[in-house]
Amino acid sequence: MKMSEIIIDFARWSRRVRKSRVAVVSGEVTRVVGLTVEVVGIKASIGEVCHVIVPGRSRPIVAEVVGFMQGASILMPLGELQGIQPGNQVVPTGRNLTVEVSDDMLGSVLDGLGRQIGGKTAGEQKTKFPVDNQPPNPLTRQRIAQVLPTGVRAIDSVLTCGQGQRIGIFAGSGVGKSTLLGMIAKYGKADVNVIGLIGERGREVKDFIETDLGEEGLSRSVVVAATSDQPALIRLKGAMVATALAEYFRNKGLNVMLLMDSVTRFAMAQREVGLAVGEPPATKGYTPSVFALLPKLLERSGMSVEGSITAFYTVLVDGDDMNEPIADAVRGILDGHIVLTRRLAAKNHYPAIDVLSSVSRVMSDIVNPEHLSRAARLRELLSTYLQAEDLISIGAYNFGANPKIDDAIRHYDNIIEFLRQHPEEPYEFSETIDWLRRLGD
């Protein structure tokens, strides 16, 4: 037999193999318990996506493997459970969840799985990007050495943020977290914004996009919205999708700003998943996997070899308790925290930032000595006044009794005016520093 005949014969058999129907190993649903689906007959790893075939439906129900129990795989649907029944065929896909990304997706609004639900339609040139990624190698991260202006005077002056820093915004409900995030998104000096609205009320999503973010802010942002009515796994994946989009733009060398509201609802979603697969509750009902997953999410932002992700994560503190488990865990991971208080909000002081309870851990590395000393003086004046506020309010303090208190009284009104800011009034970083310089003179 000639060599040419062997080549021709191989090509013919290759075409037949490509056209042949390959047997797919599948399993079947045995029961549904709470939010989970038990499946037997498949071999799939944690995080692998599976398709549940439901007769009468044009599309399969997408589910993810979240655990194993007594020979069965535990799946959690990335959607609703309606229609699933014992005996439904389950087909593993052999891959984890991915999201479609492109360079021209700015202005888009996506759901928790990265599917477009509004905003500008992205182009056709899309690629698949993995949702679950590892944080950058700590030895390849660049150091934070450059200021990232936010346009908010209270932050830029006393809590200066660095490019690639990760900051938590800690507050109870209704004290202005979303408004502050909108200001940072509109006025911050980043190339791209990625905004994750995790567990938000459905009404608030459109309010945030149209009122707090605005058309200008949306034009350079990608919004991921996983509302509170969505299953726990979708809320969980919404945070991962938002982080993956930020990583995609960072890998292109861009300076990205990631704004996530809120980490607390992300933790609550993981608690639901953990309890559903049989994890024991630990601290205040939160399962151990919650505290294991938080650093895996939060460490993915920050500096890398090229590009950066400057991240602001809101933390909804339970009962205004700044030491509740999630707040305490997040504060220990991030590079600084901004505290919003109901006391200031009740005085119509917005943004309601308590600068004395807040800190930026990288500020001393990125600002000049004069800026640092001016910020320290503002803190000292404000702290001195608040310590003597009761005496001053009832008229029991005699002016001249204490030079430090006298100085604080003279500057107090100007400091409060400086720390207040209307949401529609952005300030350049140089303007803020000039204000800060004049305050101390």
Short mmCIF file of C-alpha atoms in Angstrom, two decimals:
data_model
loop_
_atom_site.label_atom_id
_atom_site.label_comp_id
_atom_site.label_asym_id
_atom_site.label_seq_id
_atom_site.Cartn_x
_atom_site.Cartn_y
_atom_site.Cartn_z
CA MET A 1 0.00 0.00 0.00
CA LYS A 2 1.31 3.41 -0.98
CA MET A 3 1.82 6.22 1.51
CA SER A 4 -0.63 8.49 -0.39
CA GLU A 5 -3.41 5.88 0.02
CA ILE A 6 -2.84 5.76 3.80
CA ILE A 7 -3.18 9.57 4.05
CA ILE A 8 -6.40 9.57 2.04
CA ASP A 9 -7.84 6.75 4.13
CA PHE A 10 -6.96 8.58 7.39
CA ALA A 11 -8.70 11.74 6.20
CA ARG A 12 -11.88 9.79 5.37
CA TRP A 13 -12.01 8.17 8.82
CA SER A 14 -11.27 11.53 10.48
CA ARG A 15 -14.36 13.01 8.80
CA ARG A 16 -16.49 10.10 9.95
CA VAL A 17 -15.29 10.53 13.56
CA ARG A 18 -16.14 14.23 13.52
CA LYS A 19 -19.65 13.50 12.24
CA SER A 20 -20.31 10.65 14.63
CA ARG A 21 -22.49 11.05 17.73
CA VAL A 22 -20.41 10.80 20.91
CA ALA A 23 -22.00 9.19 23.96
CA VAL A 24 -22.26 11.67 26.81
CA VAL A 25 -22.09 10.42 30.38
CA SER A 26 -25.13 11.79 32.19
CA GLY A 27 -26.85 11.30 35.50
CA GLU A 28 -30.32 11.84 36.86
CA VAL A 29 -32.02 13.86 39.54
CA THR A 30 -32.95 11.84 42.62
CA ARG A 31 -34.43 14.53 44.85
CA VAL A 32 -34.61 18.26 45.56
CA VAL A 33 -33.95 19.45 49.12
CA GLY A 34 -34.39 23.14 49.82
CA LEU A 35 -32.20 25.03 47.34
CA THR A 36 -30.20 21.98 46.22
CA VAL A 37 -30.61 19.18 43.69
CA GLU A 38 -29.16 15.72 44.36
CA VAL A 39 -27.85 13.91 41.30
CA VAL A 40 -26.42 10.40 40.88
CA GLY A 41 -24.49 8.94 37.96
CA ILE A 42 -22.17 11.85 37.12
CA LYS A 43 -18.55 12.63 37.88
CA ALA A 44 -18.10 16.38 38.20
CA SER A 45 -15.83 18.61 40.27
CA ILE A 46 -16.74 21.45 42.61
CA GLY A 47 -17.69 24.54 40.58
CA GLU A 48 -18.39 22.59 37.37
CA VAL A 49 -21.43 23.69 35.39
CA CYS A 50 -24.09 21.05 34.58
CA HIS A 51 -27.25 21.15 32.45
CA VAL A 52 -30.49 19.77 33.86
CA ILE A 53 -32.70 18.65 30.95
CA VAL A 54 -36.37 19.37 31.71
CA PRO A 55 -38.91 17.99 29.17
CA GLY A 56 -40.99 20.71 27.59
CA ARG A 57 -38.39 23.43 28.08
CA SER A 58 -36.39 24.74 25.14
CA ARG A 59 -33.31 25.39 27.26
CA PRO A 60 -31.77 23.30 30.04
CA ILE A 61 -31.54 24.64 33.60
CA VAL A 62 -27.96 25.59 34.37
CA ALA A 63 -26.66 24.38 37.75
CA GLU A 64 -23.32 24.27 39.53
CA VAL A 65 -21.80 21.51 41.64
CA VAL A 66 -21.45 22.79 45.22
CA GLY A 67 -20.83 19.58 47.18
CA PHE A 68 -21.12 15.82 47.55
CA MET A 69 -23.05 13.63 49.98
CA GLN A 70 -23.28 9.84 50.26
CA GLY A 71 -22.37 9.14 46.64
CA ALA A 72 -24.56 11.91 45.20
CA SER A 73 -23.47 15.21 43.70
CA ILE A 74 -25.13 18.29 45.19
CA LEU A 75 -26.06 20.89 42.59
CA MET A 76 -27.47 24.37 43.02
CA PRO A 77 -29.32 25.87 40.03
CA LEU A 78 -28.17 29.22 38.61
CA GLY A 79 -31.83 30.13 38.31
CA GLU A 80 -35.16 28.84 39.53
CA LEU A 81 -35.97 25.29 40.67
CA GLN A 82 -39.41 25.18 39.05
CA GLY A 83 -39.86 22.25 36.67
CA ILE A 84 -37.13 20.00 38.07
CA GLN A 85 -38.35 16.54 39.08
CA PRO A 86 -36.84 13.12 39.91
CA GLY A 87 -35.49 11.37 36.83
CA ASN A 88 -34.50 14.52 34.90
CA GLN A 89 -31.31 13.98 32.92
CA VAL A 90 -28.22 15.89 34.12
CA VAL A 91 -25.26 16.46 31.75
CA PRO A 92 -21.92 17.82 33.08
CA THR A 93 -20.21 20.31 30.75
CA GLY A 94 -16.66 19.78 31.97
CA ARG A 95 -16.05 23.51 32.55
CA ASN A 96 -16.57 26.17 35.17
CA LEU A 97 -18.65 29.32 34.74
CA THR A 98 -17.33 31.92 32.27
CA VAL A 99 -18.47 35.40 31.24
CA GLU A 100 -18.36 36.97 27.77
CA VAL A 101 -16.17 40.08 27.70
CA SER A 102 -15.18 42.66 25.09
CA ASP A 103 -13.38 46.00 24.94
CA ASP A 104 -16.54 47.91 23.94
CA MET A 105 -18.85 46.74 26.72
CA LEU A 106 -18.71 50.03 28.67
CA GLY A 107 -22.24 51.29 29.28
CA SER A 108 -23.65 47.76 29.59
CA VAL A 109 -25.81 46.47 32.45
CA LEU A 110 -25.42 42.73 33.14
CA ASP A 111 -27.15 40.24 35.41
CA GLY A 112 -25.41 38.08 38.01
CA LEU A 113 -24.25 35.59 35.35
CA GLY A 114 -22.87 38.25 33.02
CA ARG A 115 -25.82 38.28 30.58
CA GLN A 116 -26.84 41.68 29.26
CA ILE A 117 -30.11 43.07 30.63
CA GLY A 118 -29.82 46.75 29.70
CA GLY A 119 -27.62 49.68 28.76
CA LYS A 120 -25.51 49.85 25.63
CA THR A 121 -25.25 46.67 23.57
CA ALA A 122 -21.71 45.34 23.35
CA GLY A 123 -20.14 44.47 19.99
CA GLU A 124 -19.78 41.03 18.47
CA GLN A 125 -16.08 40.59 19.27
CA LYS A 126 -16.54 38.74 22.56
CA THR A 127 -14.30 36.27 24.32
CA LYS A 128 -14.98 34.00 27.27
CA PHE A 129 -13.26 34.89 30.52
CA PRO A 130 -13.24 32.66 33.62
CA VAL A 131 -15.27 33.91 36.59
CA ASP A 132 -13.27 32.18 39.36
CA ASN A 133 -9.63 33.33 39.25
CA GLN A 134 -6.73 33.28 41.67
CA PRO A 135 -5.42 36.53 43.23
CA PRO A 136 -2.15 37.86 41.75
CA ASN A 137 1.10 36.53 43.15
CA PRO A 138 1.96 38.80 46.12
CA LEU A 139 5.57 39.11 44.93
CA THR A 140 4.53 40.34 41.47
CA ARG A 141 2.18 43.03 42.76
CA GLN A 142 3.46 46.57 42.30
CA ARG A 143 3.54 48.75 45.40
CA ILE A 144 0.87 51.42 45.84
CA ALA A 145 2.68 54.69 45.16
CA GLN A 146 0.24 56.99 43.37
CA VAL A 147 -2.80 58.96 44.58
CA LEU A 148 -6.16 58.15 42.99
CA PRO A 149 -8.42 61.24 43.32
CA THR A 150 -12.07 60.44 44.02
CA GLY A 151 -13.56 63.95 43.75
CA VAL A 152 -14.85 63.68 47.36
CA ARG A 153 -13.16 66.24 49.63
CA ALA A 154 -13.42 64.27 52.87
CA ILE A 155 -11.69 61.27 51.26
CA ASP A 156 -9.05 63.06 49.18
CA SER A 157 -7.95 65.27 52.08
CA VAL A 158 -7.91 63.08 55.21
CA LEU A 159 -8.40 59.53 53.83
CA THR A 160 -6.39 59.81 50.63
CA CYS A 161 -6.82 56.75 48.43
CA GLY A 162 -4.00 55.17 46.43
CA GLN A 163 -4.21 53.62 43.00
CA GLY A 164 -4.68 49.89 43.61
CA GLN A 165 -5.90 50.28 47.21
CA ARG A 166 -8.86 48.32 48.61
CA ILE A 167 -11.15 50.26 50.97
CA GLY A 168 -14.30 49.28 52.86
CA ILE A 169 -17.24 51.66 53.32
CA PHE A 170 -18.92 50.64 56.59
CA ALA A 171 -22.42 51.90 57.36
CA GLY A 172 -25.89 50.97 58.52
CA SER A 173 -28.86 51.16 56.18
CA GLY A 174 -29.99 54.53 54.87
CA VAL A 175 -26.97 56.70 55.62
CA GLY A 176 -25.79 57.38 52.06
CA LYS A 177 -23.61 54.47 50.90
CA SER A 178 -25.09 54.36 47.39
CA THR A 179 -24.85 58.14 46.96
CA LEU A 180 -21.18 58.09 48.00
CA LEU A 181 -20.46 55.22 45.59
CA GLY A 182 -22.14 57.17 42.79
CA MET A 183 -19.95 60.21 43.53
CA ILE A 184 -16.78 58.10 43.47
CA ALA A 185 -17.85 56.42 40.21
CA LYS A 186 -18.62 59.75 38.50
CA TYR A 187 -15.70 61.81 39.75
CA GLY A 188 -12.96 59.23 40.37
CA LYS A 189 -9.94 59.38 38.05
CA ALA A 190 -9.97 55.78 36.80
CA ASP A 191 -10.00 54.49 33.22
CA VAL A 192 -12.91 52.08 33.74
CA ASN A 193 -15.53 51.53 36.45
CA VAL A 194 -16.99 48.11 37.25
CA ILE A 195 -19.95 48.32 39.62
CA GLY A 196 -21.42 45.27 41.33
CA LEU A 197 -24.87 45.71 42.90
CA ILE A 198 -25.18 42.52 44.94
CA GLY A 199 -28.43 41.75 46.75
CA GLU A 200 -29.87 45.22 46.11
CA ARG A 201 -33.60 45.91 45.94
CA GLY A 202 -34.86 45.81 42.36
CA ARG A 203 -36.10 49.41 42.61
CA GLU A 204 -32.71 50.69 43.72
CA VAL A 205 -30.82 49.36 40.68
CA LYS A 206 -32.43 51.77 38.22
CA ASP A 207 -32.36 54.57 40.80
CA PHE A 208 -28.62 54.10 41.24
CA ILE A 209 -27.93 53.97 37.49
CA GLU A 210 -30.03 57.01 36.57
CA THR A 211 -29.68 59.17 39.71
CA ASP A 212 -26.44 58.35 41.50
CA LEU A 213 -24.35 57.19 38.52
CA GLY A 214 -25.88 59.27 35.73
CA GLU A 215 -25.31 59.08 31.99
CA GLU A 216 -21.74 60.34 32.26
CA GLY A 217 -20.80 57.74 34.87
CA LEU A 218 -22.51 54.87 33.01
CA SER A 219 -20.67 55.70 29.77
CA ARG A 220 -17.37 54.54 31.33
CA SER A 221 -18.79 51.80 33.54
CA VAL A 222 -20.03 48.22 33.43
CA VAL A 223 -22.81 47.46 35.94
CA VAL A 224 -23.50 43.94 37.27
CA ALA A 225 -26.85 43.71 39.07
CA ALA A 226 -27.86 40.61 41.07
CA THR A 227 -30.97 41.70 42.95
CA SER A 228 -32.20 40.34 46.29
CA ASP A 229 -34.93 38.21 44.64
CA GLN A 230 -32.33 36.19 42.71
CA PRO A 231 -31.19 32.78 44.04
CA ALA A 232 -28.27 32.82 46.45
CA LEU A 233 -25.87 31.33 43.91
CA ILE A 234 -26.58 34.08 41.37
CA ARG A 235 -25.96 36.75 44.01
CA LEU A 236 -22.73 34.96 44.84
CA LYS A 237 -21.70 34.74 41.19
CA GLY A 238 -22.62 38.40 40.63
CA ALA A 239 -19.75 39.47 42.90
CA MET A 240 -17.40 37.04 41.12
CA VAL A 241 -18.51 38.25 37.67
CA ALA A 242 -17.93 41.91 38.62
CA THR A 243 -14.46 41.06 39.92
CA ALA A 244 -13.68 39.04 36.77
CA LEU A 245 -14.67 41.98 34.54
CA ALA A 246 -12.36 44.25 36.56
CA GLU A 247 -9.57 41.68 36.15
CA TYR A 248 -10.15 41.57 32.38
CA PHE A 249 -9.65 45.32 32.05
CA ARG A 250 -6.70 45.28 34.50
CA ASN A 251 -4.98 42.64 32.39
CA LYS A 252 -5.07 45.14 29.53
CA GLY A 253 -3.00 47.57 31.59
CA LEU A 254 -5.90 49.85 32.59
CA ASN A 255 -6.51 51.43 35.98
CA VAL A 256 -9.89 50.05 37.04
CA MET A 257 -12.19 51.15 39.84
CA LEU A 258 -14.30 48.31 41.30
CA LEU A 259 -17.29 49.39 43.39
CA MET A 260 -19.25 46.63 45.12
CA ASP A 261 -22.43 47.09 47.14
CA SER A 262 -22.40 45.08 49.29
CA VAL A 263 -19.96 42.50 50.65
CA THR A 264 -22.40 41.73 53.48
CA ARG A 265 -25.05 40.46 51.06
CA PHE A 266 -22.35 38.44 49.28
CA ALA A 267 -21.55 36.82 52.65
CA MET A 268 -25.26 36.20 53.31
CA ALA A 269 -25.57 34.46 49.93
CA GLN A 270 -22.62 32.18 50.77
CA ARG A 271 -24.22 31.45 54.13
CA GLU A 272 -27.38 30.27 52.34
CA VAL A 273 -25.31 28.03 50.07
CA GLY A 274 -23.29 26.65 52.98
CA LEU A 275 -26.32 25.86 55.11
CA ALA A 276 -28.05 24.24 52.11
CA VAL A 277 -25.18 21.76 51.63
CA GLY A 278 -25.01 20.90 55.31
CA GLU A 279 -22.32 23.21 56.71
CA PRO A 280 -22.69 23.90 60.45
CA PRO A 281 -23.37 27.52 61.42
CA ALA A 282 -20.49 29.16 63.27
CA THR A 283 -20.34 32.86 64.21
CA LYS A 284 -23.83 34.42 64.36
CA GLY A 285 -25.12 31.86 61.86
CA TYR A 286 -22.36 32.41 59.28
CA THR A 287 -20.76 29.18 58.07
CA PRO A 288 -16.97 28.64 58.01
CA SER A 289 -16.93 28.84 54.19
CA VAL A 290 -18.03 32.50 54.41
CA PHE A 291 -14.84 33.52 56.19
CA ALA A 292 -12.76 31.36 53.84
CA LEU A 293 -14.34 32.90 50.73
CA LEU A 294 -14.06 36.58 51.76
CA PRO A 295 -10.26 36.87 51.32
CA LYS A 296 -10.44 34.92 48.06
CA LEU A 297 -12.80 37.57 46.68
CA LEU A 298 -11.21 40.68 48.20
CA GLU A 299 -7.59 39.74 47.45
CA ARG A 300 -8.34 39.50 43.72
CA SER A 301 -8.42 43.30 43.45
CA GLY A 302 -5.41 45.58 43.92
CA MET A 303 -2.17 45.98 41.99
CA SER A 304 -0.75 43.48 39.51
CA VAL A 305 2.17 43.36 37.08
CA GLU A 306 0.32 45.73 34.73
CA GLY A 307 -2.74 47.76 35.59
CA SER A 308 -4.59 48.10 38.88
CA ILE A 309 -7.98 47.58 40.50
CA THR A 310 -8.83 50.21 43.10
CA ALA A 311 -11.76 48.72 45.01
CA PHE A 312 -14.43 50.20 47.26
CA TYR A 313 -16.53 47.57 49.06
CA THR A 314 -19.56 48.58 51.10
CA VAL A 315 -20.27 46.66 54.31
CA LEU A 316 -23.82 46.84 55.68
CA VAL A 317 -23.24 46.64 59.43
CA ASP A 318 -25.97 44.90 61.40
CA GLY A 319 -27.57 47.27 63.93
CA ASP A 320 -24.79 49.84 63.33
CA ASP A 321 -22.41 47.43 65.10
CA MET A 322 -18.99 48.04 63.54
CA ASN A 323 -17.62 44.91 65.24
CA GLU A 324 -20.12 42.37 63.91
CA PRO A 325 -18.48 39.29 62.28
CA ILE A 326 -18.48 40.31 58.60
CA ALA A 327 -17.42 43.89 59.30
CA ASP A 328 -14.62 42.68 61.56
CA ALA A 329 -13.38 40.11 59.02
CA VAL A 330 -13.48 42.55 56.08
CA ARG A 331 -11.75 45.33 58.00
CA GLY A 332 -8.85 42.96 58.69
CA ILE A 333 -8.42 42.15 54.99
CA LEU A 334 -8.70 45.58 53.34
CA ASP A 335 -6.24 48.48 53.19
CA GLY A 336 -8.47 50.99 54.94
CA HIS A 337 -12.02 51.74 56.00
CA ILE A 338 -14.44 54.65 55.70
CA VAL A 339 -17.14 54.77 58.37
CA LEU A 340 -20.50 56.45 57.71
CA THR A 341 -22.51 57.20 60.86
CA ARG A 342 -26.19 57.72 61.48
CA ARG A 343 -25.29 60.50 63.94
CA LEU A 344 -23.86 62.65 61.13
CA ALA A 345 -26.66 61.72 58.71
CA ALA A 346 -29.21 62.86 61.32
CA LYS A 347 -27.50 66.28 61.29
CA ASN A 348 -27.88 66.47 57.48
CA HIS A 349 -24.09 66.10 57.18
CA TYR A 350 -23.45 64.36 53.84
CA PRO A 351 -21.42 62.43 52.98
CA ALA A 352 -21.79 61.19 56.56
CA ILE A 353 -18.10 60.23 56.86
CA ASP A 354 -16.76 60.03 60.40
CA VAL A 355 -13.15 60.94 59.60
CA LEU A 356 -11.99 60.22 63.16
CA SER A 357 -13.18 56.59 62.95
CA SER A 358 -11.87 56.09 59.41
CA VAL A 359 -8.36 55.39 58.16
CA SER A 360 -6.40 54.93 54.93
CA ARG A 361 -3.51 52.56 55.57
CA VAL A 362 -1.47 53.72 52.56
CA MET A 363 -1.96 57.50 52.89
CA SER A 364 1.41 58.08 54.57
CA ASP A 365 3.15 56.39 51.60
CA ILE A 366 1.52 58.39 48.80
CA VAL A 367 1.13 62.00 49.98
CA ASN A 368 3.76 64.64 50.74
CA PRO A 369 4.69 65.58 54.34
CA GLU A 370 2.79 68.90 54.20
CA HIS A 371 -0.45 67.16 53.17
CA LEU A 372 0.02 64.60 55.93
CA SER A 373 0.60 67.24 58.60
CA ARG A 374 -2.40 69.32 57.44
CA ALA A 375 -4.65 66.24 57.59
CA ALA A 376 -3.35 65.42 61.07
CA ARG A 377 -4.09 68.99 62.22
CA LEU A 378 -7.67 68.76 60.91
CA ARG A 379 -8.17 65.52 62.84
CA GLU A 380 -6.69 67.06 65.99
CA LEU A 381 -8.92 70.16 65.80
CA LEU A 382 -12.05 68.09 65.17
CA SER A 383 -11.24 65.61 67.95
CA THR A 384 -10.56 68.42 70.46
CA TYR A 385 -13.87 70.11 69.67
CA LEU A 386 -15.92 66.90 69.95
CA GLN A 387 -14.36 66.08 73.33
CA ALA A 388 -15.50 69.46 74.68
CA GLU A 389 -18.74 69.65 72.67
CA ASP A 390 -21.07 69.05 75.64
CA LEU A 391 -19.46 71.84 77.66
CA ILE A 392 -19.54 74.19 74.67
CA SER A 393 -23.19 73.38 73.86
CA ILE A 394 -24.50 74.20 77.35
CA GLY A 395 -22.32 77.31 77.67
CA ALA A 396 -20.21 75.88 80.48
CA TYR A 397 -16.91 76.46 78.69
CA ASN A 398 -15.22 79.84 79.20
CA PHE A 399 -13.34 80.97 76.10
CA GLY A 400 -9.65 81.33 76.95
CA ALA A 401 -9.54 78.52 79.49
CA ASN A 402 -7.79 76.11 77.08
CA PRO A 403 -5.86 77.33 73.98
CA LYS A 404 -6.43 74.04 72.12
CA ILE A 405 -10.19 74.17 72.62
CA ASP A 406 -10.20 77.86 71.67
CA ASP A 407 -8.40 76.98 68.43
CA ALA A 408 -10.83 74.12 67.74
CA ILE A 409 -13.85 76.38 68.27
CA ARG A 410 -12.46 78.97 65.82
CA HIS A 411 -11.96 76.35 63.08
CA TYR A 412 -14.91 74.01 63.71
CA ASP A 413 -17.47 75.63 61.38
CA ASN A 414 -14.95 75.80 58.52
CA ILE A 415 -14.01 72.13 59.03
CA ILE A 416 -17.65 71.01 58.91
CA GLU A 417 -18.23 73.10 55.78
CA PHE A 418 -15.18 71.49 54.21
CA LEU A 419 -16.23 67.92 55.05
CA ARG A 420 -19.75 68.43 53.68
CA GLN A 421 -20.24 68.14 49.94
CA HIS A 422 -23.25 68.12 47.60
CA PRO A 423 -23.38 65.05 45.31
CA GLU A 424 -23.36 67.28 42.22
CA GLU A 425 -20.26 69.25 43.28
CA PRO A 426 -17.04 67.46 42.27
CA TYR A 427 -13.70 68.83 43.44
CA GLU A 428 -10.32 68.46 41.79
CA PHE A 429 -7.57 67.08 43.99
CA SER A 430 -5.59 70.34 43.81
CA GLU A 431 -8.67 72.32 44.94
CA THR A 432 -9.13 70.00 47.91
CA ILE A 433 -5.49 70.41 49.00
CA ASP A 434 -5.82 74.22 48.73
CA TRP A 435 -8.92 74.08 50.98
CA LEU A 436 -7.07 71.87 53.45
CA ARG A 437 -4.12 74.30 53.52
CA ARG A 438 -6.38 77.28 54.21
CA LEU A 439 -8.21 75.43 57.01
CA GLY A 440 -5.08 75.19 59.13
CA ASP A 441 -3.98 78.83 58.63
#
